[in-house]
mmCIF file of C-alpha atoms and ligand atoms in Angstrom:
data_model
loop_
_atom_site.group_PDB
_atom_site.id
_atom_site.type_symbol
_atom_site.label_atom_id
_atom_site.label_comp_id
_atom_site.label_asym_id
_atom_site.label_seq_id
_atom_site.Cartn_x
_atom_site.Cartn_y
_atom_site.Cartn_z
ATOM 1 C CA UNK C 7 -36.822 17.508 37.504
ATOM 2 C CA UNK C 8 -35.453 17.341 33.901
ATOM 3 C CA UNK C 9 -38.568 14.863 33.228
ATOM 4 C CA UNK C 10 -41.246 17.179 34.700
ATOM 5 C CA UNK C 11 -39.435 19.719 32.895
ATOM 6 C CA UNK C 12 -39.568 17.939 29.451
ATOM 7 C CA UNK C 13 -43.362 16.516 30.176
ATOM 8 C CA UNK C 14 -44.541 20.214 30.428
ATOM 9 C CA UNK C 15 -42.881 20.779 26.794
ATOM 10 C CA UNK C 16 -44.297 17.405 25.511
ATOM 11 C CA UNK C 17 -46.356 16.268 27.621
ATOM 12 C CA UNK C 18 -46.721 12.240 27.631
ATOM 13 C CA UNK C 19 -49.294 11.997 30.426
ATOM 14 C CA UNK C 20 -52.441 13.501 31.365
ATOM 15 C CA UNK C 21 -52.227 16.499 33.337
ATOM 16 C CA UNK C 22 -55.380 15.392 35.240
ATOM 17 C CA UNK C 23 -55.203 11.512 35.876
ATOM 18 C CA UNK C 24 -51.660 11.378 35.403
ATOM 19 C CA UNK C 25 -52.146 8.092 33.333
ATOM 20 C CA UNK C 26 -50.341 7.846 29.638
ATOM 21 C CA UNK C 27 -51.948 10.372 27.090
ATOM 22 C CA UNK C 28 -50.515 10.289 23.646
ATOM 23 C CA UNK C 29 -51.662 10.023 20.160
ATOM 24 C CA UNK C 30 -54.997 11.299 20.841
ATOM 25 C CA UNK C 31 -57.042 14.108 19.326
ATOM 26 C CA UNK C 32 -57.227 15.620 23.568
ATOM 27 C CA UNK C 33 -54.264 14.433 24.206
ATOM 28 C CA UNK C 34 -52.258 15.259 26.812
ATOM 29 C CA UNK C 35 -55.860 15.677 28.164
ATOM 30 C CA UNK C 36 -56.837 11.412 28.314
ATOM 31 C CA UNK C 37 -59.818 10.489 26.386
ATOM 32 C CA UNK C 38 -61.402 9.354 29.686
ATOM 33 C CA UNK C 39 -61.008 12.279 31.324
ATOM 34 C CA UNK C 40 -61.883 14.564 28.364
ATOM 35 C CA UNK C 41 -65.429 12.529 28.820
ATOM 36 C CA UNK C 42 -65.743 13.807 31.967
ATOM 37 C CA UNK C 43 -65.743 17.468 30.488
ATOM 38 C CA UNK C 44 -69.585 18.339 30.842
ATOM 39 C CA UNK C 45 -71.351 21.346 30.330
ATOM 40 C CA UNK C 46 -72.768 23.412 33.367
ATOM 41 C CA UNK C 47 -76.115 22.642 34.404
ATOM 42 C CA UNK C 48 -76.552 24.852 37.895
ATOM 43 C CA UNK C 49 -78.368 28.308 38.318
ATOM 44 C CA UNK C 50 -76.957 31.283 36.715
ATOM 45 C CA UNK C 51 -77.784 34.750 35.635
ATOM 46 C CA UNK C 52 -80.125 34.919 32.855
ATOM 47 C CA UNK C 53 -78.546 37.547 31.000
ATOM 48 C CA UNK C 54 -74.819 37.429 31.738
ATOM 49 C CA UNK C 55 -74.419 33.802 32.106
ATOM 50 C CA UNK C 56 -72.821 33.846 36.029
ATOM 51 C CA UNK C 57 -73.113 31.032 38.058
ATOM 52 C CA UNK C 58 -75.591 31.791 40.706
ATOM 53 C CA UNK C 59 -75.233 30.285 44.125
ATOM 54 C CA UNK C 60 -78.825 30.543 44.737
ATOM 55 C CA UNK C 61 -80.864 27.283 43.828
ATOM 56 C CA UNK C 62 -82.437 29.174 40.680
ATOM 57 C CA UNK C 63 -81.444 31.267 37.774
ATOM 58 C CA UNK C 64 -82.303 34.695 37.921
ATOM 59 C CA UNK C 65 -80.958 37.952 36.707
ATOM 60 C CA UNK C 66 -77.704 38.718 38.748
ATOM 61 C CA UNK C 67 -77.443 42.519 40.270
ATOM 62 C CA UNK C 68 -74.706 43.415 38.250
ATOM 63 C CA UNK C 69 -77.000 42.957 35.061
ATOM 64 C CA UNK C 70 -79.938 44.988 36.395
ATOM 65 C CA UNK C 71 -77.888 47.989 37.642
ATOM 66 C CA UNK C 72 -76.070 48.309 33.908
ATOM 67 C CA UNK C 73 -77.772 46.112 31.646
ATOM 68 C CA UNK C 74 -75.255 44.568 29.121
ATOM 69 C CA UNK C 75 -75.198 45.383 25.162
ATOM 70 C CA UNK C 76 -75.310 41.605 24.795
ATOM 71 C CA UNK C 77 -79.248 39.571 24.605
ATOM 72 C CA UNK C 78 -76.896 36.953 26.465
ATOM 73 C CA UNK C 79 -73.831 35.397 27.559
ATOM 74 C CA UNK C 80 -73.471 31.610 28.219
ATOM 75 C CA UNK C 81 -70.325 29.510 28.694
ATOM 76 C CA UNK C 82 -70.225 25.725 27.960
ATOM 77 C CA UNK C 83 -68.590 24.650 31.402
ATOM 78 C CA UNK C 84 -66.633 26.205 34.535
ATOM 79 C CA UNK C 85 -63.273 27.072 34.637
ATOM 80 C CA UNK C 86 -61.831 23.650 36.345
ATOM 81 C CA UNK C 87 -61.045 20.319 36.078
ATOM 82 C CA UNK C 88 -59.676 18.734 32.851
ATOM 83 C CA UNK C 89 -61.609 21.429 30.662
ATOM 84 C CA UNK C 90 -59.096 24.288 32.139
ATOM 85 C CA UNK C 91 -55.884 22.139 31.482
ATOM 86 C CA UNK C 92 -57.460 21.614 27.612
ATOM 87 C CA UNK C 93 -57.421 25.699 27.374
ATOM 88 C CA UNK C 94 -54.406 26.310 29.584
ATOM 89 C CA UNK C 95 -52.813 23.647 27.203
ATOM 90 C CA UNK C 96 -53.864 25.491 23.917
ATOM 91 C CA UNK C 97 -53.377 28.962 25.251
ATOM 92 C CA UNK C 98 -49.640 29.005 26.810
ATOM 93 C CA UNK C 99 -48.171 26.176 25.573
ATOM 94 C CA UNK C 100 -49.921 26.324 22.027
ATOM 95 C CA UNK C 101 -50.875 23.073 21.181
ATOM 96 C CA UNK C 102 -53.603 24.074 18.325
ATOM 97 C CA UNK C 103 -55.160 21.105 17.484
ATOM 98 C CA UNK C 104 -56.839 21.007 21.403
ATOM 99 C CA UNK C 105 -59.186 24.340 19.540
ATOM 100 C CA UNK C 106 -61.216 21.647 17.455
ATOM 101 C CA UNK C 107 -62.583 19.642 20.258
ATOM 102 C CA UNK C 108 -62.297 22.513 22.137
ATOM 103 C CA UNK C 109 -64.845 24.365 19.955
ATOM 104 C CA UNK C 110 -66.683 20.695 19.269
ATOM 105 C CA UNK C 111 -68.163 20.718 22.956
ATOM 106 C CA UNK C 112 -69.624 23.908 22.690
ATOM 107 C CA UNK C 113 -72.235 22.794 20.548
ATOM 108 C CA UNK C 114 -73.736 20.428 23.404
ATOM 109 C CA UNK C 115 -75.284 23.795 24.225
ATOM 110 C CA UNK C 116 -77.992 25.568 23.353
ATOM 111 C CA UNK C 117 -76.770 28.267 20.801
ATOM 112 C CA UNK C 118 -78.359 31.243 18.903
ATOM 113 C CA UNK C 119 -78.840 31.397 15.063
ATOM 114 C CA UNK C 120 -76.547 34.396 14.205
ATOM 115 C CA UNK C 121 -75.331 35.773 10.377
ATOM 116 C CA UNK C 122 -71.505 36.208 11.732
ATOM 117 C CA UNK C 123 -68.831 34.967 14.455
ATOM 118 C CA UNK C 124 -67.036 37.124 15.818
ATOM 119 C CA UNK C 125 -63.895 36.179 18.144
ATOM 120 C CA UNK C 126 -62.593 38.537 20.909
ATOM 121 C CA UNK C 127 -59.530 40.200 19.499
ATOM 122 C CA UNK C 128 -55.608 39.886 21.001
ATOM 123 C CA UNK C 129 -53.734 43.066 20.415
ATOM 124 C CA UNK C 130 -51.055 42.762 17.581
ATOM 125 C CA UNK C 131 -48.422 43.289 20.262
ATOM 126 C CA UNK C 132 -49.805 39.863 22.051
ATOM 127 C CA UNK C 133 -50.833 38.560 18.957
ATOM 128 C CA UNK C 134 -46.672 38.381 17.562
ATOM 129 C CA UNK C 135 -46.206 36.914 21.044
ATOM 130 C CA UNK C 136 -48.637 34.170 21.421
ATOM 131 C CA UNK C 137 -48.703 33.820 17.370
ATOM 132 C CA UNK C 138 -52.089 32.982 17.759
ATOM 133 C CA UNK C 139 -55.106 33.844 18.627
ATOM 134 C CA UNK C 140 -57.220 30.838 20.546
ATOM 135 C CA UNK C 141 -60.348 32.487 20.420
ATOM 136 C CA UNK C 142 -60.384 33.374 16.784
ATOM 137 C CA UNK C 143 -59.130 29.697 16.594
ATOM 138 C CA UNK C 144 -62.495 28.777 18.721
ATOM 139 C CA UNK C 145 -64.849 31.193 16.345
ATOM 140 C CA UNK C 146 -63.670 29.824 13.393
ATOM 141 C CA UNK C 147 -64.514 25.828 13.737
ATOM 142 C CA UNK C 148 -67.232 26.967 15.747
ATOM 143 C CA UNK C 149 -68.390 28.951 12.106
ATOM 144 C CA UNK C 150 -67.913 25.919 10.064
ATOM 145 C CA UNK C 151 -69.847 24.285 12.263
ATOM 146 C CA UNK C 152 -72.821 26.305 12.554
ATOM 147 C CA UNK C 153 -72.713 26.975 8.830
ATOM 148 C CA UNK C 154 -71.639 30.574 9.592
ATOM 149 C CA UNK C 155 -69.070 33.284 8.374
ATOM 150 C CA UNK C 156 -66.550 33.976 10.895
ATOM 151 C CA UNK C 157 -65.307 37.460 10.600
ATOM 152 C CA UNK C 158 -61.651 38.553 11.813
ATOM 153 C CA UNK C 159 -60.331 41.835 11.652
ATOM 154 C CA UNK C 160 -63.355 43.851 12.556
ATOM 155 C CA UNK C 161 -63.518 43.627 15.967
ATOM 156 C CA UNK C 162 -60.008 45.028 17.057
ATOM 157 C CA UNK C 163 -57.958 45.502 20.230
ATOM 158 C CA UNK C 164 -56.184 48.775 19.435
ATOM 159 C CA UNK C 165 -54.682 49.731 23.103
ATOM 160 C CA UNK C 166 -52.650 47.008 24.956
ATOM 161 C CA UNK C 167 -54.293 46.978 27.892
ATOM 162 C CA UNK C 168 -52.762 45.469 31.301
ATOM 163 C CA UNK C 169 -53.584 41.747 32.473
ATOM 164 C CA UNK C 170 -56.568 41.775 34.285
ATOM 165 C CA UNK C 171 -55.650 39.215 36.450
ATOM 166 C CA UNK C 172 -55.587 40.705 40.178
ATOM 167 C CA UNK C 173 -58.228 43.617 38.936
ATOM 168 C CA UNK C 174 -61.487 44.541 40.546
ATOM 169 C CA UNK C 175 -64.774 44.186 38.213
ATOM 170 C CA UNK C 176 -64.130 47.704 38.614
ATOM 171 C CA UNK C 177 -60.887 48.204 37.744
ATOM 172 C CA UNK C 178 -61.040 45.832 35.063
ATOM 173 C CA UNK C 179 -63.757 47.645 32.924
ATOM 174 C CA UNK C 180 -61.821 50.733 33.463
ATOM 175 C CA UNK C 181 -58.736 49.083 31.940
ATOM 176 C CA UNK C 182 -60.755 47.945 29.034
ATOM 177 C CA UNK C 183 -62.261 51.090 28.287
ATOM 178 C CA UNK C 184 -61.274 52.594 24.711
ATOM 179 C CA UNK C 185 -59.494 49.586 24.235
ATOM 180 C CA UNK C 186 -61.592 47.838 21.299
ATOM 181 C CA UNK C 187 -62.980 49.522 18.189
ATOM 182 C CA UNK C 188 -64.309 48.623 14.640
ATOM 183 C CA UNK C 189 -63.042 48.451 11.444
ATOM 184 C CA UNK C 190 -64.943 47.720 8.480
ATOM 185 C CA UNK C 191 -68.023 48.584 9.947
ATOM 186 C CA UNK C 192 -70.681 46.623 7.132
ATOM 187 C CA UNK C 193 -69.338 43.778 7.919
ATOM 188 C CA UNK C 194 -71.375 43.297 11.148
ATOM 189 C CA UNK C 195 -73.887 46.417 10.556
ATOM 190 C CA UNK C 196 -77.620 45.117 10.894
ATOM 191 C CA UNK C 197 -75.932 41.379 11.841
ATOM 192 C CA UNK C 198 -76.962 39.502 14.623
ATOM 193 C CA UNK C 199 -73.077 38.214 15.680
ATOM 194 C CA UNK C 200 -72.279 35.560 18.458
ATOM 195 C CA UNK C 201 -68.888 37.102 20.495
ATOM 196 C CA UNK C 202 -66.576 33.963 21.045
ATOM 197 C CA UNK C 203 -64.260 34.167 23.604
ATOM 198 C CA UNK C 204 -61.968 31.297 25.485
ATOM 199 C CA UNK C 205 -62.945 32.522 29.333
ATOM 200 C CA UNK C 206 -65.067 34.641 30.920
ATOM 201 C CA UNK C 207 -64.689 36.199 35.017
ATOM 202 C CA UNK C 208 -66.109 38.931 35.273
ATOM 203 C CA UNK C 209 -67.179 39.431 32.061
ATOM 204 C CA UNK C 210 -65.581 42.818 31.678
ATOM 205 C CA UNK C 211 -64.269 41.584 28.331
ATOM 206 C CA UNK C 212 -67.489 40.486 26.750
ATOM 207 C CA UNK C 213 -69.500 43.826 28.018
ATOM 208 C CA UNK C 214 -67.211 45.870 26.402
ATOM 209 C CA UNK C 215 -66.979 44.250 23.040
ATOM 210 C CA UNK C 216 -70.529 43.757 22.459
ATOM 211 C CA UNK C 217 -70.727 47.618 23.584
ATOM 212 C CA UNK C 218 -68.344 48.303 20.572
ATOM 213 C CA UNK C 219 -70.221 46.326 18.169
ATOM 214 C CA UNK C 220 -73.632 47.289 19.116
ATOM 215 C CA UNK C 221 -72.590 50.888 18.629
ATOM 216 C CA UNK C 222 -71.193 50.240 15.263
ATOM 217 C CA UNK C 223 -74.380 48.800 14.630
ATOM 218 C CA UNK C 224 -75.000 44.831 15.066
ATOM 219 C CA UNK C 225 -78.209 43.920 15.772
ATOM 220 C CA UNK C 226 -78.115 41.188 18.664
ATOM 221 C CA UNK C 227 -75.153 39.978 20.140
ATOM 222 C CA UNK C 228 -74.668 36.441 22.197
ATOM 223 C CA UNK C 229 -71.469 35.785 23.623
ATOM 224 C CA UNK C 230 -70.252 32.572 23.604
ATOM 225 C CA UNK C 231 -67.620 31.051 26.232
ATOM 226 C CA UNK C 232 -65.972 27.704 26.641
ATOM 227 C CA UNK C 233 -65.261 28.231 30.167
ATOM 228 C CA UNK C 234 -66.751 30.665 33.207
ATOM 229 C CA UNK C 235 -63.735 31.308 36.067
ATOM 230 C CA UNK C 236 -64.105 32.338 39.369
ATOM 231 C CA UNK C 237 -62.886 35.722 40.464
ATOM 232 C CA UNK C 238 -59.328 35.636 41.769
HETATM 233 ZN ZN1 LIG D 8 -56.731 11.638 32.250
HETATM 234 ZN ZN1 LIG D 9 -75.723 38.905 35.115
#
């Protein structure tokens, strides 16, 4: 027990294949597995990114009955497999340096030319908590590697909102409403600004930050995922 205990702290060996992982640029994630990390290649909603069950991409329902502030959404890969242990890995127990590959697959997709990267914001309150903030972590190498600003501290979370683990669609936009707002408004004004975030469900979270920022005045806004979960 002591041993699981301690591998969880510092993990030695990959969470997936269970085989050594140390001294890697993944690791605990192995390299082999990490290979296995692809990007999603099956029907989804045009606009909002969703994978589709139906055999081709089309515009989900949700996105015709209230069209999102967003041109689109798109994340790299589902929520599973060795990719979710990678963000699981850099999100509660904090091992940083899994951001940088992290953000390095993302550009096996197709991304938009934007003037500014903008990363979904933590509250302060969470922010002193977790001491970091992954997807600011993910916009920023993602910037760099795009050739792009990334800005922080314009977007903002200004009401600590309840998990929305658990939550309806429903519920979960209702818990995110007033919850965002701008500060230093020309820095995104007239911008066209890709919206990182680690993972999307229902997308409650993008929808209401490209809202935000298209009412403060960007001009198009793609959000950008690593991973899209399934509702829970
Ligand atoms: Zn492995
Ligand atoms: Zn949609």
């Amino acid at each position: 027990m002591l041993n699981g205990f301690l591998n969880t702290l510092f993990p030695e060996t990959c969470p997936v294949c269970k085989n050594r992982a140390r001294d890697h640029e993944t690791a605990p994630i192995c390299s082999a597995c990490w290979q296995e990390v692809s990007p999603y290649k099956g029907p989804l909603c045009r606009r909002c990114g969703k994978p589709l069950v139906s055999e081709e991409s089309a515009t989900c329902g949700e996105c015709i009955q209230d069209e999102p502030a967003f041109v689109y959404a798109r994340s790299f890969g589902l929520y599973e497999g060795a990719l979710k242990k990678a963000i699981n890995f850099l999100k509660f127990y904090g091992i940083k340096r899994l951001s940088k590959p992290l953000s390095d697959i993302i550009t096996q997709i197709k991304l938009p030319q934007v003037d500014a990267v903008v990363p979904v914001p933590l509250h302060e309150k969470r922010l002193r908590q977790r001491e970091f903030n992954q997807s600011a972590l993910l916009a920023k190498y993602l910037a760099e590697s795009l050739g792009t600003d990334v800005v922080v501290n314009c977007l903002v979370k200004i009401r600590d909102t309840r998990p929305q683990v658990g939550l309806s669609s429903q519920e979960r936009r209702k818990n995110l409403r007033k919850a965002f707002d701008i500060k230093q408004r020309e820095l995104i004004n007239g911008k066209n600004i890709m919206l990182v975030d680690d993972v999307v469900t229902t997308g409650a979270t993008v929808r209401e930050c490209s809202k935000v920022l298209k009412k403060a005045g960007a001009k198009n806004i793609y959000a950008i995922t690593l991973a899209h979960g399934v509702m829970d």
